Short mmCIF file of C-alpha atoms in Angstrom, two decimals:
data_model
loop_
_atom_site.label_atom_id
_atom_site.label_comp_id
_atom_site.label_asym_id
_atom_site.label_seq_id
_atom_site.Cartn_x
_atom_site.Cartn_y
_atom_site.Cartn_z
CA MET E 1 -168.59 -159.87 -187.70
CA PRO E 2 -166.52 -157.72 -185.26
CA LEU E 3 -168.87 -155.32 -183.86
CA ASP E 4 -167.51 -151.78 -184.81
CA ARG E 5 -167.24 -150.12 -181.17
CA SER E 6 -165.51 -146.42 -182.48
CA HIS E 7 -169.05 -145.42 -182.66
CA ILE E 8 -169.98 -146.35 -179.25
CA VAL E 9 -170.46 -143.13 -177.06
CA LYS E 10 -168.50 -143.01 -173.95
CA SER E 11 -170.00 -142.78 -170.62
CA TYR E 12 -168.55 -139.42 -168.46
CA GLU E 13 -166.98 -141.34 -165.80
CA GLN E 14 -164.75 -143.21 -169.21
CA GLU E 15 -163.85 -139.64 -170.45
CA LEU E 16 -162.76 -138.77 -166.97
CA GLY E 17 -160.73 -141.91 -166.69
CA GLN E 18 -159.52 -141.51 -170.22
CA LEU E 19 -158.31 -137.79 -168.64
CA ARG E 20 -156.73 -139.35 -165.91
CA SER E 21 -154.43 -142.07 -167.91
CA MET E 22 -153.12 -139.46 -170.71
CA MET E 23 -152.02 -137.69 -167.71
CA ALA E 24 -150.51 -140.63 -166.21
CA ARG E 25 -148.88 -141.71 -169.89
CA MET E 26 -147.77 -138.12 -169.78
CA GLY E 27 -145.44 -137.87 -166.33
CA GLY E 28 -144.67 -141.43 -167.59
CA ILE E 29 -143.07 -140.06 -170.29
CA VAL E 30 -141.63 -137.08 -168.85
CA GLU E 31 -140.53 -139.18 -165.53
CA ASN E 32 -138.46 -141.51 -168.56
CA GLN E 33 -137.58 -138.62 -170.16
CA VAL E 34 -135.36 -137.09 -166.71
CA ALA E 35 -134.26 -140.95 -165.78
CA LEU E 36 -132.86 -140.80 -169.99
CA ALA E 37 -131.18 -137.49 -169.35
CA LEU E 38 -129.09 -138.06 -165.54
CA SER E 39 -128.01 -141.33 -166.95
CA ALA E 40 -126.67 -139.15 -170.20
CA ILE E 41 -124.66 -137.52 -167.93
CA ALA E 42 -124.12 -140.10 -165.51
CA ASP E 43 -123.12 -142.53 -167.57
CA ARG E 44 -122.30 -140.62 -170.83
CA ASN E 45 -125.10 -142.95 -172.83
CA GLU E 46 -125.43 -141.08 -175.37
CA GLU E 47 -128.40 -143.42 -176.97
CA ALA E 48 -130.24 -142.16 -173.78
CA ALA E 49 -129.76 -138.57 -174.68
CA ASP E 50 -131.04 -139.06 -178.18
CA ALA E 51 -133.79 -141.08 -176.86
CA ALA E 52 -134.62 -138.16 -174.06
CA ALA E 53 -134.67 -135.78 -176.56
CA ARG E 54 -136.97 -137.36 -178.85
CA GLN E 55 -139.44 -137.61 -177.12
CA ASP E 56 -140.82 -134.06 -176.56
CA PRO E 57 -142.93 -134.71 -179.64
CA GLU E 58 -145.15 -137.00 -178.15
CA VAL E 59 -145.42 -134.72 -175.05
CA ASP E 60 -146.12 -131.61 -176.87
CA GLU E 61 -149.35 -134.03 -178.72
CA LEU E 62 -150.36 -135.36 -175.25
CA GLU E 63 -150.68 -132.18 -173.58
CA ARG E 64 -153.08 -130.51 -177.28
CA GLU E 65 -154.72 -133.60 -177.06
CA VAL E 66 -155.50 -133.49 -172.70
CA GLU E 67 -156.67 -129.78 -173.63
CA ALA E 68 -158.88 -130.98 -176.60
CA LEU E 69 -160.21 -133.63 -173.79
CA ALA E 70 -160.43 -130.92 -171.29
CA ILE E 71 -162.45 -129.09 -173.41
CA ARG E 72 -164.77 -131.72 -174.81
CA LEU E 73 -165.79 -132.45 -170.92
CA LEU E 74 -166.59 -128.85 -170.40
CA ALA E 75 -168.14 -127.89 -172.97
CA LEU E 76 -170.70 -131.32 -173.10
CA ARG E 77 -170.23 -132.67 -169.24
CA SER E 78 -170.92 -129.77 -167.29
CA PRO E 79 -168.36 -130.99 -164.24
CA MET E 80 -169.12 -129.95 -161.02
CA ALA E 81 -167.12 -129.08 -157.92
CA GLY E 82 -163.74 -132.21 -157.13
CA ASP E 83 -164.20 -133.00 -160.80
CA LEU E 84 -163.95 -129.37 -162.26
CA ARG E 85 -161.11 -128.91 -160.37
CA GLU E 86 -159.36 -131.82 -161.36
CA ILE E 87 -159.89 -131.14 -165.17
CA VAL E 88 -158.77 -127.80 -164.49
CA ALA E 89 -155.94 -128.70 -162.94
CA ALA E 90 -155.28 -131.03 -165.71
CA LEU E 91 -155.10 -127.85 -167.63
CA LYS E 92 -152.29 -126.45 -165.86
CA ILE E 93 -150.54 -129.54 -164.92
CA THR E 94 -149.84 -130.54 -169.12
CA GLY E 95 -148.38 -127.03 -169.11
CA ASP E 96 -145.73 -128.56 -166.02
CA LEU E 97 -145.06 -131.73 -167.56
CA GLU E 98 -144.26 -130.37 -171.15
CA ARG E 99 -142.06 -128.13 -169.42
CA ILE E 100 -140.14 -131.23 -167.28
CA GLY E 101 -140.01 -132.75 -170.75
CA ASP E 102 -138.28 -129.49 -172.26
CA TYR E 103 -135.90 -129.61 -169.11
CA ALA E 104 -135.25 -133.08 -169.95
CA ALA E 105 -134.17 -132.96 -173.09
CA SER E 106 -132.23 -129.82 -172.65
CA ILE E 107 -130.43 -131.83 -169.74
CA ALA E 108 -129.64 -134.64 -172.59
CA ARG E 109 -128.94 -132.24 -175.46
CA ARG E 110 -126.16 -130.40 -172.73
CA SER E 111 -125.11 -134.21 -171.70
CA LEU E 112 -123.60 -134.15 -175.04
CA LYS E 113 -121.17 -131.08 -174.99
CA ILE E 114 -119.12 -131.88 -171.55
CA ARG E 115 -115.83 -133.22 -171.71
CA MET E 116 -114.52 -134.20 -168.53
CA MET E 117 -111.72 -133.96 -167.48
CA GLU E 118 -110.42 -137.28 -165.46
CA GLY E 119 -110.49 -136.41 -161.45
CA GLN E 120 -111.09 -132.82 -162.31
CA ILE E 121 -114.58 -132.04 -162.04
CA SER E 122 -116.79 -134.04 -159.50
CA LEU E 123 -120.52 -135.35 -160.68
CA SER E 124 -121.77 -136.37 -157.47
CA GLY E 125 -123.77 -133.24 -156.32
CA LEU E 126 -125.44 -133.28 -159.76
CA ARG E 127 -125.90 -137.43 -159.25
CA SER E 128 -127.36 -136.37 -155.50
CA MET E 129 -129.30 -133.71 -156.93
CA GLY E 130 -130.34 -135.95 -159.80
CA ARG E 131 -131.82 -138.58 -157.80
CA LEU E 132 -134.12 -135.78 -155.06
CA VAL E 133 -135.39 -134.35 -158.18
CA GLN E 134 -136.28 -138.18 -159.84
CA ASP E 135 -137.99 -139.03 -155.90
CA ASN E 136 -139.80 -135.39 -156.31
CA LEU E 137 -141.24 -136.04 -159.95
CA ARG E 138 -142.35 -139.42 -159.30
CA ARG E 139 -144.09 -138.50 -155.84
CA SER E 140 -146.08 -136.09 -157.53
CA ILE E 141 -146.97 -137.70 -160.90
CA ASP E 142 -148.20 -140.57 -158.35
CA ALA E 143 -149.86 -137.33 -156.47
CA ILE E 144 -151.88 -137.14 -160.24
CA THR E 145 -152.57 -140.33 -160.76
CA GLN E 146 -153.95 -141.47 -157.04
CA GLN E 147 -155.11 -137.73 -156.07
CA ASP E 148 -153.33 -137.99 -153.23
CA SER E 149 -153.26 -134.45 -151.53
CA HIS E 150 -150.87 -136.78 -148.44
CA ARG E 151 -147.76 -137.49 -151.67
CA ALA E 152 -148.39 -134.31 -152.71
CA MET E 153 -147.64 -132.32 -149.51
CA GLU E 154 -144.45 -134.66 -148.57
CA VAL E 155 -143.35 -133.38 -152.44
CA TRP E 156 -144.06 -129.41 -151.85
CA HIS E 157 -141.87 -129.42 -148.61
CA SER E 158 -138.16 -131.60 -150.01
CA ASP E 159 -138.66 -128.69 -152.79
CA ARG E 160 -135.99 -126.82 -150.24
CA ALA E 161 -133.20 -129.40 -150.20
CA VAL E 162 -133.29 -129.61 -154.02
CA ASP E 163 -132.67 -125.72 -154.03
CA GLU E 164 -129.99 -125.95 -151.02
CA TYR E 165 -128.41 -129.06 -153.73
CA TYR E 166 -128.36 -126.32 -156.71
CA THR E 167 -127.29 -123.60 -154.61
CA ALA E 168 -124.57 -125.84 -153.57
CA LEU E 169 -123.59 -127.09 -156.97
CA PHE E 170 -123.16 -123.59 -158.64
CA ARG E 171 -120.57 -122.50 -155.88
CA GLU E 172 -118.00 -125.93 -156.06
CA LEU E 173 -118.80 -125.16 -160.10
CA VAL E 174 -117.44 -121.63 -160.41
CA THR E 175 -114.55 -122.44 -158.18
CA TYR E 176 -113.58 -125.37 -160.69
CA MET E 177 -114.19 -122.68 -163.67
CA ILE E 178 -111.72 -120.24 -161.06
CA GLU E 179 -109.53 -123.01 -160.24
CA ASP E 180 -108.72 -123.61 -164.05
CA ALA E 181 -109.93 -121.87 -167.62
CA ARG E 182 -110.32 -125.48 -169.09
CA ASN E 183 -113.45 -126.08 -167.23
CA ILE E 184 -115.62 -123.16 -168.10
CA ARG E 185 -116.91 -124.55 -171.19
CA THR E 186 -118.09 -128.05 -168.84
CA CYS E 187 -118.70 -126.33 -165.71
CA THR E 188 -120.78 -123.74 -167.83
CA GLU E 189 -123.11 -126.54 -169.38
CA LEU E 190 -123.56 -128.21 -165.90
CA LEU E 191 -124.47 -125.01 -164.38
CA PHE E 192 -127.45 -125.22 -166.86
CA ILE E 193 -128.14 -128.92 -166.21
CA ALA E 194 -127.87 -128.05 -161.96
CA LYS E 195 -130.52 -125.06 -162.76
CA ASN E 196 -132.46 -127.11 -165.47
CA LEU E 197 -133.04 -130.24 -162.79
CA GLU E 198 -133.97 -127.11 -160.03
CA ARG E 199 -136.90 -125.95 -162.00
CA ILE E 200 -137.76 -129.61 -162.94
CA GLY E 201 -137.90 -129.96 -158.85
CA ASP E 202 -139.82 -126.59 -158.67
CA HIS E 203 -142.31 -127.85 -161.78
CA ALA E 204 -142.81 -130.87 -159.84
CA THR E 205 -143.92 -128.55 -156.84
CA ASN E 206 -146.39 -126.99 -159.15
CA ILE E 207 -147.98 -129.59 -159.64
CA ALA E 208 -148.33 -130.96 -155.96
CA GLU E 209 -149.72 -127.63 -155.25
CA ARG E 210 -151.96 -127.91 -158.64
CA VAL E 211 -153.30 -131.67 -157.30
CA PHE E 212 -153.70 -130.60 -153.70
CA TYR E 213 -155.45 -128.19 -154.78
CA ALA E 214 -157.93 -130.08 -157.32
CA VAL E 215 -158.44 -132.74 -154.04
CA THR E 216 -158.62 -130.58 -150.97
CA GLY E 217 -160.19 -127.23 -152.78
CA GLU E 218 -157.77 -125.38 -150.04
CA ASN E 219 -154.43 -123.93 -151.76
CA LEU E 220 -151.26 -124.36 -150.16
CA PRO E 221 -149.74 -121.90 -148.78
CA ALA E 222 -148.26 -118.84 -151.70
CA LEU E 223 -144.75 -118.95 -149.71
CA ARG E 224 -143.58 -122.50 -150.55
CA PRO E 225 -140.56 -123.63 -148.18
CA ARG E 226 -137.21 -122.27 -150.10
CA GLY E 227 -133.83 -123.34 -149.88
CA GLY E 228 -130.31 -121.87 -151.11
CA ALA E 229 -130.62 -118.76 -148.79
CA ALA E 230 -129.65 -120.98 -146.20
CA ALA E 231 -126.55 -121.31 -147.11
CA THR E 232 -125.27 -123.27 -143.76
CA ALA E 233 -127.24 -126.03 -144.73
CA THR E 234 -125.34 -126.74 -147.45
CA THR E 235 -121.47 -126.56 -146.22
CA GLU E 236 -122.01 -130.78 -145.88
CA ILE E 237 -123.24 -131.45 -149.31
CA SER E 238 -120.36 -129.05 -150.94
CA PRO E 239 -116.76 -128.66 -148.98
CA THR E 240 -116.11 -125.30 -151.51
CA THR E 241 -118.86 -123.06 -150.99
CA SER E 242 -118.30 -119.45 -151.55
CA SER E 243 -120.36 -116.08 -150.19
CA GLN E 244 -121.86 -115.62 -153.19
CA GLU E 245 -125.49 -117.34 -152.72
CA PRO E 246 -127.28 -117.73 -155.94
CA ASP E 247 -130.58 -117.48 -156.96
CA VAL E 248 -132.53 -120.00 -156.99
CA ARG E 249 -135.15 -118.97 -158.74
CA MET N 1 -178.66 -94.51 -147.34
CA PRO N 2 -176.50 -96.18 -150.66
CA LEU N 3 -177.28 -98.77 -152.15
CA ASP N 4 -174.89 -102.59 -151.48
CA ARG N 5 -173.98 -103.03 -154.87
CA SER N 6 -172.23 -106.04 -153.44
CA HIS N 7 -175.25 -108.66 -153.95
CA ILE N 8 -175.70 -107.58 -157.68
CA VAL N 9 -175.47 -110.75 -160.03
CA LYS N 10 -173.27 -110.34 -163.07
CA SER N 11 -174.40 -110.77 -166.29
CA TYR N 12 -172.27 -113.50 -167.70
CA GLU N 13 -170.92 -110.27 -169.98
CA GLN N 14 -169.60 -108.77 -167.07
CA GLU N 15 -168.18 -112.07 -165.58
CA LEU N 16 -166.36 -112.16 -169.09
CA GLY N 17 -164.99 -109.16 -169.09
CA GLN N 18 -163.90 -109.18 -165.89
CA LEU N 19 -161.41 -112.40 -166.75
CA ARG N 20 -159.99 -109.92 -169.71
CA SER N 21 -159.59 -106.69 -167.90
CA MET N 22 -157.98 -109.33 -164.32
CA MET N 23 -155.65 -111.24 -168.13
CA ALA N 24 -154.68 -107.53 -168.97
CA ARG N 25 -153.96 -106.41 -165.28
CA MET N 26 -151.60 -109.57 -165.22
CA GLY N 27 -149.74 -108.85 -168.40
CA GLY N 28 -149.08 -105.25 -167.34
CA ILE N 29 -148.00 -106.08 -164.34
CA VAL N 30 -145.27 -108.91 -165.23
CA GLU N 31 -144.52 -106.45 -168.27
CA ASN N 32 -143.60 -103.56 -165.93
CA GLN N 33 -141.40 -105.98 -163.91
CA VAL N 34 -139.30 -106.97 -167.34
CA ALA N 35 -139.38 -103.05 -167.81
CA LEU N 36 -138.33 -102.76 -164.31
CA ALA N 37 -135.44 -105.86 -164.54
CA LEU N 38 -133.64 -104.40 -168.00
CA SER N 39 -133.53 -101.33 -166.25
CA ALA N 40 -132.06 -102.57 -162.97
CA ILE N 41 -129.28 -103.85 -165.19
CA ALA N 42 -128.50 -101.71 -167.88
CA ASP N 43 -128.89 -98.17 -165.10
CA ARG N 44 -127.32 -100.22 -161.90
CA ASN N 45 -130.51 -99.17 -160.71
CA GLU N 46 -131.17 -100.83 -157.45
CA GLU N 47 -134.50 -99.53 -156.71
CA ALA N 48 -135.72 -100.90 -160.25
CA ALA N 49 -134.98 -104.44 -159.10
CA ASP N 50 -136.09 -104.42 -155.64
CA ALA N 51 -139.61 -103.29 -157.13
CA ALA N 52 -139.26 -105.84 -159.97
CA ALA N 53 -138.59 -108.58 -157.52
CA ARG N 54 -141.35 -107.23 -154.97
CA GLN N 55 -144.31 -107.02 -157.80
CA ASP N 56 -144.42 -111.14 -157.72
CA PRO N 57 -146.87 -111.83 -155.22
CA GLU N 58 -149.33 -109.49 -156.25
CA VAL N 59 -148.61 -111.54 -159.33
CA ASP N 60 -149.26 -115.08 -157.74
CA GLU N 61 -152.12 -113.70 -156.64
CA LEU N 62 -153.87 -111.96 -159.80
CA GLU N 63 -152.92 -116.11 -161.52
CA ARG N 64 -155.25 -117.21 -158.45
CA GLU N 65 -157.90 -114.95 -158.64
CA VAL N 66 -158.72 -115.88 -162.74
CA GLU N 67 -157.94 -119.12 -162.29
CA ALA N 68 -160.61 -119.60 -159.09
CA LEU N 69 -163.27 -117.09 -161.75
CA ALA N 70 -162.79 -119.19 -164.65
CA ILE N 71 -163.31 -122.14 -162.21
CA ARG N 72 -166.75 -120.11 -161.19
CA LEU N 73 -167.41 -119.50 -164.94
CA LEU N 74 -167.01 -122.66 -166.39
CA ALA N 75 -169.38 -123.91 -163.18
CA LEU N 76 -172.10 -121.72 -163.92
CA ARG N 77 -172.28 -120.39 -167.26
CA SER N 78 -171.07 -123.71 -169.11
CA PRO N 79 -169.49 -121.09 -172.27
CA MET N 80 -169.51 -122.51 -175.13
CA ALA N 81 -167.11 -122.62 -178.72
CA GLY N 82 -164.85 -119.35 -177.99
CA ASP N 83 -166.04 -118.56 -175.00
CA LEU N 84 -164.91 -121.52 -173.82
CA ARG N 85 -161.97 -121.96 -175.89
CA GLU N 86 -160.62 -118.06 -174.35
CA ILE N 87 -161.04 -119.32 -171.13
CA VAL N 88 -159.66 -122.19 -170.83
CA ALA N 89 -156.43 -120.71 -173.07
CA ALA N 90 -156.81 -117.98 -169.55
CA LEU N 91 -156.14 -120.73 -167.27
CA LYS N 92 -153.02 -121.64 -169.57
CA ILE N 93 -151.64 -118.17 -170.27
CA THR N 94 -151.80 -116.76 -166.43
CA GLY N 95 -149.54 -120.25 -166.05
CA ASP N 96 -146.64 -118.57 -168.55
CA LEU N 97 -147.23 -115.38 -166.64
CA GLU N 98 -146.98 -116.37 -163.62
CA ARG N 99 -143.35 -117.20 -165.24
CA ILE N 100 -142.52 -114.46 -167.08
CA GLY N 101 -142.99 -112.58 -163.48
CA ASP N 102 -140.98 -114.78 -162.38
CA TYR N 103 -137.69 -114.88 -164.52
CA ALA N 104 -137.58 -111.02 -164.37
CA ALA N 105 -137.34 -111.23 -160.97
CA SER N 106 -134.84 -113.69 -160.88
CA ILE N 107 -133.18 -111.30 -163.60
CA ALA N 108 -133.69 -108.47 -161.06
CA ARG N 109 -132.26 -110.05 -157.93
CA ARG N 110 -129.23 -111.13 -160.30
CA SER N 111 -128.39 -107.93 -161.25
CA LEU N 112 -127.41 -107.32 -157.62
CA LYS N 113 -124.63 -109.18 -158.08
CA ILE N 114 -123.05 -107.66 -161.05
CA ARG N 115 -119.41 -106.35 -160.81
CA MET N 116 -118.57 -104.66 -164.43
CA MET N 117 -115.02 -103.99 -164.85
CA GLU N 118 -114.45 -100.98 -166.62
CA GLY N 119 -114.87 -101.64 -170.14
CA GLN N 120 -114.34 -105.47 -169.39
CA ILE N 121 -117.70 -106.17 -170.43
CA SER N 122 -120.01 -104.67 -173.29
CA LEU N 123 -124.15 -105.32 -172.15
CA SER N 124 -125.20 -104.19 -175.31
CA GLY N 125 -125.58 -107.81 -176.81
CA LEU N 126 -127.76 -107.84 -174.24
CA ARG N 127 -130.02 -105.53 -174.23
CA SER N 128 -130.67 -105.37 -177.35
CA MET N 129 -132.19 -108.35 -176.67
CA GLY N 130 -133.89 -107.34 -174.00
CA ARG N 131 -135.53 -104.68 -176.12
CA LEU N 132 -136.61 -107.29 -178.59
CA VAL N 133 -138.00 -109.85 -175.74
CA GLN N 134 -139.73 -106.34 -174.15
CA ASP N 135 -141.78 -105.82 -177.91
CA ASN N 136 -142.34 -109.33 -177.97
CA LEU N 137 -143.97 -109.79 -174.28
CA ARG N 138 -146.04 -106.32 -175.40
CA ARG N 139 -147.29 -107.33 -178.23
CA SER N 140 -148.11 -110.80 -177.05
CA ILE N 141 -150.52 -109.32 -174.11
CA ASP N 142 -151.42 -106.55 -177.06
CA ALA N 143 -152.60 -110.45 -178.81
CA ILE N 144 -154.69 -111.58 -175.54
CA THR N 145 -156.33 -107.99 -174.62
CA GLN N 146 -157.45 -107.63 -178.10
CA GLN N 147 -158.00 -111.76 -178.69
CA ASP N 148 -155.14 -110.41 -182.04
CA SER N 149 -154.59 -113.57 -184.13
CA HIS N 150 -151.91 -111.85 -186.29
CA ARG N 151 -150.35 -109.93 -183.38
CA ALA N 152 -149.68 -113.57 -181.80
CA MET N 153 -148.78 -115.03 -185.46
CA GLU N 154 -146.31 -111.98 -185.02
CA VAL N 155 -144.78 -112.87 -182.40
CA TRP N 156 -144.50 -116.43 -183.13
CA HIS N 157 -142.67 -115.20 -186.11
CA SER N 158 -139.97 -113.31 -183.78
CA ASP N 159 -139.29 -115.81 -181.46
CA ARG N 160 -136.15 -117.00 -183.57
CA ALA N 161 -134.25 -113.86 -183.18
CA VAL N 162 -134.65 -113.99 -179.87
CA ASP N 163 -133.03 -116.90 -179.53
CA GLU N 164 -130.45 -116.13 -182.18
CA TYR N 165 -129.50 -113.61 -180.02
CA TYR N 166 -129.04 -115.37 -177.14
CA THR N 167 -126.70 -117.72 -179.30
CA ALA N 168 -124.26 -115.06 -179.51
CA LEU N 169 -124.72 -113.80 -176.29
CA PHE N 170 -123.42 -116.94 -174.85
CA ARG N 171 -120.60 -117.82 -176.99
CA GLU N 172 -119.46 -114.19 -175.76
CA LEU N 173 -119.78 -114.35 -172.22
CA VAL N 174 -118.29 -117.34 -172.28
CA THR N 175 -115.11 -115.33 -174.22
CA TYR N 176 -115.30 -112.59 -171.13
CA MET N 177 -114.98 -115.71 -168.89
CA ILE N 178 -112.09 -117.25 -171.04
CA GLU N 179 -110.17 -114.48 -171.04
CA ASP N 180 -109.91 -113.29 -167.80
CA ALA N 181 -111.11 -115.08 -164.48
CA ARG N 182 -112.05 -112.50 -162.12
CA ASN N 183 -115.07 -111.79 -165.38
CA ILE N 184 -116.93 -116.03 -164.31
CA ARG N 185 -119.16 -114.58 -160.57
CA THR N 186 -120.43 -111.54 -163.36
CA CYS N 187 -120.50 -113.52 -166.68
CA THR N 188 -122.15 -116.60 -164.74
CA GLU N 189 -124.65 -114.05 -163.68
CA LEU N 190 -125.00 -112.31 -167.42
CA LEU N 191 -125.39 -115.75 -168.58
CA PHE N 192 -128.51 -116.60 -166.58
CA ILE N 193 -130.07 -113.00 -166.86
CA ALA N 194 -129.69 -114.25 -171.17
CA LYS N 195 -130.82 -117.44 -170.61
CA ASN N 196 -134.28 -115.99 -168.53
CA LEU N 197 -134.30 -113.69 -170.65
CA GLU N 198 -134.69 -116.32 -173.98
CA ARG N 199 -137.19 -117.95 -171.38
CA ILE N 200 -139.42 -115.26 -170.79
CA GLY N 201 -139.19 -114.66 -175.42
CA ASP N 202 -140.22 -118.47 -175.07
CA HIS N 203 -143.11 -117.58 -172.93
CA ALA N 204 -143.79 -114.63 -175.20
CA THR N 205 -144.50 -117.53 -178.04
CA ASN N 206 -146.05 -119.64 -175.63
CA ILE N 207 -148.69 -117.49 -175.29
CA ALA N 208 -148.88 -115.94 -178.73
CA GLU N 209 -149.45 -119.97 -179.55
CA ARG N 210 -152.42 -120.71 -177.05
CA VAL N 211 -154.22 -116.61 -178.74
CA PHE N 212 -153.92 -117.96 -181.94
CA TYR N 213 -155.47 -121.14 -180.85
CA ALA N 214 -158.36 -119.71 -178.88
CA VAL N 215 -159.08 -117.00 -181.56
CA THR N 216 -159.09 -119.38 -184.30
CA GLY N 217 -159.47 -122.50 -183.08
CA GLU N 218 -156.62 -123.59 -185.27
CA ASN N 219 -153.71 -125.16 -183.45
CA LEU N 220 -150.10 -123.36 -185.23
CA PRO N 221 -147.31 -125.74 -186.55
CA ALA N 222 -145.90 -127.89 -183.64
CA LEU N 223 -142.17 -127.09 -184.69
CA ARG N 224 -141.88 -122.71 -184.13
CA PRO N 225 -139.08 -121.37 -185.73
CA ARG N 226 -136.21 -121.78 -183.89
CA GLY N 227 -132.79 -119.87 -183.56
CA GLY N 228 -130.02 -120.25 -182.00
CA ALA N 229 -128.48 -123.43 -184.13
CA ALA N 230 -128.34 -120.80 -187.41
CA ALA N 231 -124.80 -120.03 -186.36
CA THR N 232 -123.92 -118.21 -188.99
CA ALA N 233 -126.93 -115.63 -188.28
CA THR N 234 -125.52 -114.12 -185.33
CA THR N 235 -122.18 -113.88 -186.33
CA GLU N 236 -123.01 -109.99 -187.06
CA ILE N 237 -124.85 -109.75 -183.42
CA SER N 238 -121.69 -111.02 -182.16
CA PRO N 239 -118.04 -110.71 -183.12
CA THR N 240 -116.91 -113.47 -180.55
CA THR N 241 -118.77 -116.05 -182.08
CA SER N 242 -117.01 -119.19 -180.57
CA SER N 243 -117.96 -122.94 -182.34
CA GLN N 244 -119.70 -123.88 -179.48
CA GLU N 245 -123.90 -124.25 -180.17
CA PRO N 246 -125.07 -123.60 -176.92
CA ASP N 247 -128.85 -124.94 -176.19
CA VAL N 248 -131.73 -122.76 -176.79
CA ARG N 249 -134.22 -124.19 -174.56
#
């Protein structure tokens, strides 16, 4: 008769390991959601769009499970120093991951509303921004699973480039709308998609900041490197920059 | 010679009270930021816009202070049950409050870019949405400070109305853009302002859900009441509804 392992009391190390693997799983799902959402736009892939949106409830459920386990660890194990900071960081990071999943699902849903008119609107800027945000998200999730403050620092520094992509895209899309009113509905969706991508990058940076604090006990500077105000840096990305400064927040 | 009180050890109750008053202060500031941001739009008040944006660093600093105190409480006081849930909720709620402050500052900055053409664009829908979001935010902050699950439940139920306002506004603004290309830049800012308001309402609902859990130990249903898909419910708010369903996320 097989031994029933379900009642074996887990060790503190096992529970901490379980928390880490739940974080890794949650990170993996939202990373996948973002990849699906971007392919939904780039390849006009409706299945990908549906798949991205369908994973939302699982992410929400994982956030609740992490919170429950964190509370259990805090109540029964009185973790100290680095472990305590890691558990507190996990509580905050799940909030960022849950938002990232929301934004990915939103991008996926919006991708279904895009009606491209041949040659009218270029998505190359959006694709490049998407790749950069995906890189930052991957690095921030690696930083969580490996508790790697250097990785976290890398993400923190490249948030500026995401903002600059967004600034250029914003101007480009507004120009398309002004040029031809038939572009307005699609460009409005694309504006929100670009904004959602910028928010995903922002949450990846939040995660990086939290990992850095959890690992080192030090805060990164309150003012993170910000792009978007640096209009000159965006001209090569978009030839259609206007004088308007969009708000990158 | 005056007694130096700085070294008197605080009691657990005093520290928990300090955490609550820091939450109340943080809530008060973001509530004020939202009020300033809305007056910046309604009354074209640039001082209000600057004031709203200026409070961002204080909110960020309070989030760090709450986190530090929460970690201290968890490390030294091993709080149990309701207290532990309240401290964990505080860690999550400060994240929501910090985001609300960000959105308010973003609305304030965008308000400076709005160029109204007399009689062209009506802001009445935005004003009504702003009032409702302010009410929800106020109630969610009262729910925190009074640990009131009934208040929390009220906010949770009225998130749907916020989404419906947003849906109506989205359609109205897109219509203005299609009618006259000179409206595009301003309506684009107004679209993001409406979206920021919707996000503020969403974070107020998150706060309500967290307070409810902290107080009762029970989760509200994973699926919150959602508006926006209910197009029929929006027609009375906006006469210019189109067939397009905006994404309320």
